[in-house]
Coordinates of C-alpha atoms in Angstrom, one line a residue:
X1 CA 0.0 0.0 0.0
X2 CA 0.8 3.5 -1.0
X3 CA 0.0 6.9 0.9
X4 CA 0.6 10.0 -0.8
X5 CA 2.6 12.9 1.6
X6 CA 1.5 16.2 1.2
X7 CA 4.5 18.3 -0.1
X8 CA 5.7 21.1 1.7
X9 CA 4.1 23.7 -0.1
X10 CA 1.4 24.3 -2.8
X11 CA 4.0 25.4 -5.1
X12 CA 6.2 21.7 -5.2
X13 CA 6.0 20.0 -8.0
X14 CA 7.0 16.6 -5.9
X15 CA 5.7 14.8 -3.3
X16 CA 6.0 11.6 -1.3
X17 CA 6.0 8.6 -1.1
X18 CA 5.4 6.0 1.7
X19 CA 6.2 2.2 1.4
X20 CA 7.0 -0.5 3.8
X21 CA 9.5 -2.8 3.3
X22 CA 9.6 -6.1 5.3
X23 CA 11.7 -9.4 6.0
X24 CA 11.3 -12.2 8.1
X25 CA 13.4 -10.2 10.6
X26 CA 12.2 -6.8 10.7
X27 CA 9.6 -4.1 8.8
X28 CA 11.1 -0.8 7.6
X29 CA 8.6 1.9 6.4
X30 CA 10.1 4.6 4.0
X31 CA 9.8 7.3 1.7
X32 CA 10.8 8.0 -1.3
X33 CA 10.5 10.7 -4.5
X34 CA 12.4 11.0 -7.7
X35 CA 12.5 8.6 -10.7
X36 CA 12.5 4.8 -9.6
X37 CA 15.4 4.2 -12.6
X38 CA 17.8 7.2 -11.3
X39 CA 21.1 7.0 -9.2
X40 CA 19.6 5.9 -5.5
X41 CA 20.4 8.7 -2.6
X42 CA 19.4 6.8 1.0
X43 CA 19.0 9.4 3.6
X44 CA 19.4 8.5 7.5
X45 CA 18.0 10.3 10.3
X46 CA 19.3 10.1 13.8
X47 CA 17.6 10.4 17.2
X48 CA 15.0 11.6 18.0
X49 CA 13.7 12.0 14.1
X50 CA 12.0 10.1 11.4
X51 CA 12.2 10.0 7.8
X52 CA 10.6 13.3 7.3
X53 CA 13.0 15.4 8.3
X54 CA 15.0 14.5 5.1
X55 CA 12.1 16.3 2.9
X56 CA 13.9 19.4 1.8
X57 CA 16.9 17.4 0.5
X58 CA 14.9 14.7 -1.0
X59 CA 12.6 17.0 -3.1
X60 CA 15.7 18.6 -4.2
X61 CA 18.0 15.9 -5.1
X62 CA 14.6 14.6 -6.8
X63 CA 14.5 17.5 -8.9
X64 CA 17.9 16.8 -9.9
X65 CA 17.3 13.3 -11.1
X66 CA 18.2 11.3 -8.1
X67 CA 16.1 8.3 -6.9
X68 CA 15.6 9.5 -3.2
X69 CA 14.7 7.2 -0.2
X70 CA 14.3 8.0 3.4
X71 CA 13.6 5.1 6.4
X72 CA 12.3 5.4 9.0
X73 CA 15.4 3.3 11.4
X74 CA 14.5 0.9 13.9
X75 CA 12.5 2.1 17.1
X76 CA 10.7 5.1 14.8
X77 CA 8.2 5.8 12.9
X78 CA 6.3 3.0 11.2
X79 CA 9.5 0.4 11.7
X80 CA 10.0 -2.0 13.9
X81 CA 10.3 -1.8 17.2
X82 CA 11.2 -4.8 19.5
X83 CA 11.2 -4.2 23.4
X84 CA 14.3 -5.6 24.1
X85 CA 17.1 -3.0 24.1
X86 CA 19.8 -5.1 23.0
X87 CA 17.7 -5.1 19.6
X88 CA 19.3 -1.4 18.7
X89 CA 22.7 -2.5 18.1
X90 CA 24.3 -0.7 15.0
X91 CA 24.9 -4.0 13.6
X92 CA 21.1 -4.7 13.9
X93 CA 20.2 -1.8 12.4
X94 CA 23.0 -1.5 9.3
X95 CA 21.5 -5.0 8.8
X96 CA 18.0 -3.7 7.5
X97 CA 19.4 -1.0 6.2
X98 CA 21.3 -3.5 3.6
X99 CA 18.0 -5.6 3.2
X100 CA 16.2 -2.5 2.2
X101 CA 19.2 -1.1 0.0
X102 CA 18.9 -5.2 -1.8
X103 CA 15.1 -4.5 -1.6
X104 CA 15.4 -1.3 -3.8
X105 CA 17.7 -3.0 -6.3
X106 CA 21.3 -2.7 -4.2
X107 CA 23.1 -0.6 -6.3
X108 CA 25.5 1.3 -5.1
X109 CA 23.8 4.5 -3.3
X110 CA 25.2 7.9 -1.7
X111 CA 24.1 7.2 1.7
X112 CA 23.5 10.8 3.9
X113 CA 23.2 10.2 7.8
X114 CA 22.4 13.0 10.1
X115 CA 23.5 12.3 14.0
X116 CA 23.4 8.6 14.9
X117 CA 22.3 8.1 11.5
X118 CA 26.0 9.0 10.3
X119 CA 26.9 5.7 12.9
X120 CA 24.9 3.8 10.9
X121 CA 25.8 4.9 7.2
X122 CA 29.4 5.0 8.6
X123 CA 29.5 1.2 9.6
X124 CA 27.5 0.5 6.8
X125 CA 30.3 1.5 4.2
X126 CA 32.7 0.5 6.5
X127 CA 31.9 -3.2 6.5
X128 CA 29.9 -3.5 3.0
X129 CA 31.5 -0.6 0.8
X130 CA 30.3 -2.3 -2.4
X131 CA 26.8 -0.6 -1.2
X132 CA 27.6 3.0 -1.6
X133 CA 29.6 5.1 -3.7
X134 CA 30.1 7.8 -1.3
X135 CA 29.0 9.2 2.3
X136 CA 27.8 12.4 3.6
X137 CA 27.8 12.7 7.3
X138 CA 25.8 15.6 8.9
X139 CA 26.7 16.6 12.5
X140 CA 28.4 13.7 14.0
X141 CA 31.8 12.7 12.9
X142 CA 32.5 9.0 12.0
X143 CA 34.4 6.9 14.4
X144 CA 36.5 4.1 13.1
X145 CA 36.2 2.1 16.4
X146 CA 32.5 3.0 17.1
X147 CA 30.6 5.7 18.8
X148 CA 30.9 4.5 22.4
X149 CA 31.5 6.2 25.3
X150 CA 34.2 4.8 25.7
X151 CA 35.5 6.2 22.1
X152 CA 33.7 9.4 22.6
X153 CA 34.8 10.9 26.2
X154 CA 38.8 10.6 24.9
X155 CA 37.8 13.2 22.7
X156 CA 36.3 15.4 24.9
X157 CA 37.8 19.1 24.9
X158 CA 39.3 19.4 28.8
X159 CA 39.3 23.3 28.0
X160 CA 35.6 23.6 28.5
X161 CA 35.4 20.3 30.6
X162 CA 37.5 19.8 33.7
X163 CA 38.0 16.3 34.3
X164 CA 37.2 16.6 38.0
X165 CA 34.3 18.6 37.3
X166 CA 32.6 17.1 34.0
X167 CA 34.4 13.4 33.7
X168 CA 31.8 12.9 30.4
X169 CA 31.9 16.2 29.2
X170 CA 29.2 17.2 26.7
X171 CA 28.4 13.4 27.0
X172 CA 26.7 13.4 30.3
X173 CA 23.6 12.9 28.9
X174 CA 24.6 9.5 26.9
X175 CA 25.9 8.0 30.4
X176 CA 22.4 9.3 32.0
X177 CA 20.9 6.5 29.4
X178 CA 23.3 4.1 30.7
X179 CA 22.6 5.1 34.9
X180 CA 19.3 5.7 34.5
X181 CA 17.6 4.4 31.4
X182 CA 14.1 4.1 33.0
X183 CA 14.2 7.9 35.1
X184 CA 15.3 9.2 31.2
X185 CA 12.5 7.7 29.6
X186 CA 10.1 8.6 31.8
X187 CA 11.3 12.1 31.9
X188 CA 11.0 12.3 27.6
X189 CA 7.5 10.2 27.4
X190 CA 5.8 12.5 30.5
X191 CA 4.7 15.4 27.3
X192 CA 6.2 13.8 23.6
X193 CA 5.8 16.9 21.9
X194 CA 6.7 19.3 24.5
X195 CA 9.9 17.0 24.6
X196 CA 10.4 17.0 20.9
X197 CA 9.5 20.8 20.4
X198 CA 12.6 21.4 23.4
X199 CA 15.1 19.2 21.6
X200 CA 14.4 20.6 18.1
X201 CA 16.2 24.0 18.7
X202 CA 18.6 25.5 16.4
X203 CA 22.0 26.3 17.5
X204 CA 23.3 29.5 19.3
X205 CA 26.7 31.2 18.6
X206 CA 26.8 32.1 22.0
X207 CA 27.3 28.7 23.2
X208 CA 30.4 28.1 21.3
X209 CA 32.9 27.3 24.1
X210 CA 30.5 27.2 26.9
X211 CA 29.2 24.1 28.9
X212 CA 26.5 22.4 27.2
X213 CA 23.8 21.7 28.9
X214 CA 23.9 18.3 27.9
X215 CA 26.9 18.0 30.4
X216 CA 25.2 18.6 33.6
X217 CA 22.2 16.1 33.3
X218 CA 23.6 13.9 35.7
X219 CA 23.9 16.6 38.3
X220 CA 20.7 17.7 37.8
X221 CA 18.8 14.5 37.7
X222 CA 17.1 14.2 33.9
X223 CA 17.2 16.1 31.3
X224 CA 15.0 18.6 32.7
X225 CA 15.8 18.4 36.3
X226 CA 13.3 18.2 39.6
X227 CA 10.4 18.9 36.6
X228 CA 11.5 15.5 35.2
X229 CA 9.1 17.1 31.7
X230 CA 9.7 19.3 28.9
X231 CA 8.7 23.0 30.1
X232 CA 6.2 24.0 27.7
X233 CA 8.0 24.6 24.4
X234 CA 6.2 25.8 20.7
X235 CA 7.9 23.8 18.0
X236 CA 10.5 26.0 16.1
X237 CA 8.4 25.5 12.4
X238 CA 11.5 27.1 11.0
X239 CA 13.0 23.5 11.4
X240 CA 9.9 21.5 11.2
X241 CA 7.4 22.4 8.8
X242 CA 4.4 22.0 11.5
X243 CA 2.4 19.2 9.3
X244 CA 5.7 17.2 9.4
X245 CA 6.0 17.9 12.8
X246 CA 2.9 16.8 13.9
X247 CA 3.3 13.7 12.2
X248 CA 6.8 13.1 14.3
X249 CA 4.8 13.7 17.6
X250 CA 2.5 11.3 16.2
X251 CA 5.1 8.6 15.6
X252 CA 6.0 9.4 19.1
X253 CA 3.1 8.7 20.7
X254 CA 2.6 5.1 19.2
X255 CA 6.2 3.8 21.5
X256 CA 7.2 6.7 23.2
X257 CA 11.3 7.3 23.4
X258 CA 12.1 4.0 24.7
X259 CA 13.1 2.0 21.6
X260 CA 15.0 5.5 20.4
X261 CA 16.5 6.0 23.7
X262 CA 17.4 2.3 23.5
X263 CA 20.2 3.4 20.8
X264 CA 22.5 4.3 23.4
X265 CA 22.7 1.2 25.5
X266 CA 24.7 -1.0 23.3
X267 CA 28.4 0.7 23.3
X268 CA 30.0 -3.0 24.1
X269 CA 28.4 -4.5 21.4
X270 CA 28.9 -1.6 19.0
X271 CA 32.4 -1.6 19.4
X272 CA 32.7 -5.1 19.4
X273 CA 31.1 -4.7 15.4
X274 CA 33.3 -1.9 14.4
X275 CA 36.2 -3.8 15.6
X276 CA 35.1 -6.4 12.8
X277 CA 35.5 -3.6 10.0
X278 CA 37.6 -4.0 7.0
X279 CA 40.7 -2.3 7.0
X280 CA 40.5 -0.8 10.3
X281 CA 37.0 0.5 9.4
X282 CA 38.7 2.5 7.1
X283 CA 36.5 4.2 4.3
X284 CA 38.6 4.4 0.8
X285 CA 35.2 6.1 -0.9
X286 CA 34.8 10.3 -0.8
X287 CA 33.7 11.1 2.7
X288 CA 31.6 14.8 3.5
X289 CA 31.7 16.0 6.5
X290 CA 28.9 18.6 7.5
X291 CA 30.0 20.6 10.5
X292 CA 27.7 22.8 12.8
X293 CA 29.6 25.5 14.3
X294 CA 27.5 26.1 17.1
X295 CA 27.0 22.2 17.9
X296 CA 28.0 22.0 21.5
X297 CA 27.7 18.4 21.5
X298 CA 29.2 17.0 17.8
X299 CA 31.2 20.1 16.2
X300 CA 34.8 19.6 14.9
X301 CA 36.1 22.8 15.1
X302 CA 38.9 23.6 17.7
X303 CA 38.6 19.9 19.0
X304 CA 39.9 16.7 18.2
X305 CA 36.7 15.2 17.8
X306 CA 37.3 14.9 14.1
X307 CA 41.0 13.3 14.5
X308 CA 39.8 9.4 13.9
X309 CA 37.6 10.5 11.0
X310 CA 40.5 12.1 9.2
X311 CA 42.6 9.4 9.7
X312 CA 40.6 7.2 8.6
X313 CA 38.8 9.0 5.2
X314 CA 41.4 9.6 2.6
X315 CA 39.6 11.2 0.5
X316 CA 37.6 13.4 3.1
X317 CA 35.9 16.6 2.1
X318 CA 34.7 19.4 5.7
X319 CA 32.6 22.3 5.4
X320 CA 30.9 23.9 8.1
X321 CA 28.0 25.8 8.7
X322 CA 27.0 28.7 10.9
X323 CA 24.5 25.7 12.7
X324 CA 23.7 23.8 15.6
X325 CA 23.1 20.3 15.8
X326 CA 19.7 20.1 13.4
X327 CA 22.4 21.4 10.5
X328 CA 20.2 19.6 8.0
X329 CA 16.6 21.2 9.6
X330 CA 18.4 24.7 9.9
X331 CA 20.5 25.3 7.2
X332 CA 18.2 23.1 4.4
X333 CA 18.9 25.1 1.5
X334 CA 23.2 25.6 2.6
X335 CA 23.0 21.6 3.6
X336 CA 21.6 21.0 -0.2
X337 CA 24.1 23.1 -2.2
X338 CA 26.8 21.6 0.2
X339 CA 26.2 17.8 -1.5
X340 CA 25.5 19.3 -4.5
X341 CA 29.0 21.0 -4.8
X342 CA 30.8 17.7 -3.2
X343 CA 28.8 15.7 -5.9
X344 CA 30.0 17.7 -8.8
X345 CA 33.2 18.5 -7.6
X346 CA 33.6 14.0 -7.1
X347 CA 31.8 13.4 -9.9
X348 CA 29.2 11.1 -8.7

């Protein structure tokens, strides 16, 4: 069965798409635009999104001639999503992500992630390159040896976060998953879209080496502190367009943020599958990197967060953008003409 998305505006010429793919294993709903016999562009949202936050840069790659497809990953939207948390491994997860790719012909693809997405496109390449013919990561730079916390806090830039006082650093939050899963999902699920319409901010210059809130969860018990809720919070419809964004509150009703929050409570086993990798988890294909200056949690600039990726992606290609973490929801029409430069200038 095939539903028909309402495009953004009146004006577009394109819409949407929605299909579900399944296996005996798992059920991955998408969507998809452009002509079913042109190059295939896979786009992969991170947490706490769906596939519709890929609808700018599908319509226009669509335009351009490109077969675009968008999942919905494991634990979101209309895919799968088992109650066991040990079910969001990456390796779970890149593993429909290649039964949809063989689904939709399995040529090789450009495959765009966006946070944790950019795990799973990243492993992807890294253990079945024959699948893509180039990556574009948005927001969260690719680590050869898997985003852990374990590879992650390393990283972290002791300038702005004193061992003794912030051990984690911006990464607080990620061990708060692992200390107290059930007091963090309780905390998201008490009011979804006041939840969703808090995390969906754009980014703030004036947070560029400052503590990131993000950092000091922990210490102040959830996300939101003694509230343990989102404060009430109007969505930011210059990110979302509010139709779309209503239909991501929806999803979120149907599981709540468990099976999404679940993401972050497999770091032994997603190391243990980068580890597997060939060649180090190196990836010999052209490699963009979209940076938001004003991500306090992911950005690259004047840290060493980017140091594995660049040792690992020979043929690596950064830009970065005056952003926070929702680069691809903030700076659509930048994010757009970014690939579309890198495309032309790699000839893909």
């Amino acid at each position: 069965m095939t539903d028909r998305l309402q495009p953004i505006s009146s004006e577009a010429e394109l819409s949407l798409d929605q299909r579900t793919f399944s296996s005996p294993r798992q059920t991955t709903r998408y969507i998809e635009c452009g002509p079913a016999d042109g190059p295939l562009m896979i786009f992969v949202h991170g947490w706490p999104s769906i596939s519709l936050m890929w609808r700018a840069q599908m319509e226009a790659f669509a335009a351009d001639g490109w077969h675009c497809v968008a999942p919905d990953l494991r634990g979101y939207g209309g895919s799968s999503t088992p109650a066991a948390n040990d079910a969001y491994t990456i390796e779970e997860i890149v593993t429909d992500m290649a039964e949809l790719h063989d689904d939709l012909g399995g040529k090789p693809a450009i495959w765009v992630g966006h946070d944790w997405g950019c795990v799973v496109v990243g492993e992807l390449v890294a253990h079945q390159p024959k699948r893509s013919r180039g990556v574009v990561l948005t927001s969260l730079a690719y680590q050869p040896d898997g985003h852990a916390l374990r590879t992650a806090v390393p990283l972290v830039d002791r300038t702005i976060y004193p061992v003794d006082q912030y051990p984690d650093g911006q990464w607080d939050y990620y061990r708060y998953y692992n200390t107290h899963f059930e007091a963090a999902v309780a905390d998201l699920d008490a009011d979804l879209a006041a939840s969703l319409a808090s995390i969906f901010r754009p980014g703030d210059p004036a947070g560029i080496g400052k503590v990131s809130p993000n950092a000091m969860v922990t210490r102040n018990g959830g996300r939101f502190g003694a509230a343990h809720r989102a404060p009430p919070t109007e969505p930011d419809s210059a990110l979302w367009p509010p139709a779309d964004f209503d239909v991501l509150v929806q999803t979120f009703k149907a599981h709540g943020f468990r099976p999404s929050c679940a993401w972050y409570m497999n770091d032994d086993a997603n190391i243990a599958y980068a580890r597997k990798a060939l060649n180090g988890g190196r990836l010999s294909q052209p490699v963009l990197f979209v940076n938001g200056d004003f991500d306090q949690i992911c950005s690259i600039t004047g840290n060493r967060q980017g140091d594995p990726m660049r040792a690992t992606c020979p043929d690596l290609t950064v830009t970065s953008m005056p952003a926070g973490h929702w680069l691809p929801l903030e700076r659509k029409a930048e994010h757009i003409e970014a690939i579309r430069t890198w495309l032309r200038s790699k000839k893909l």
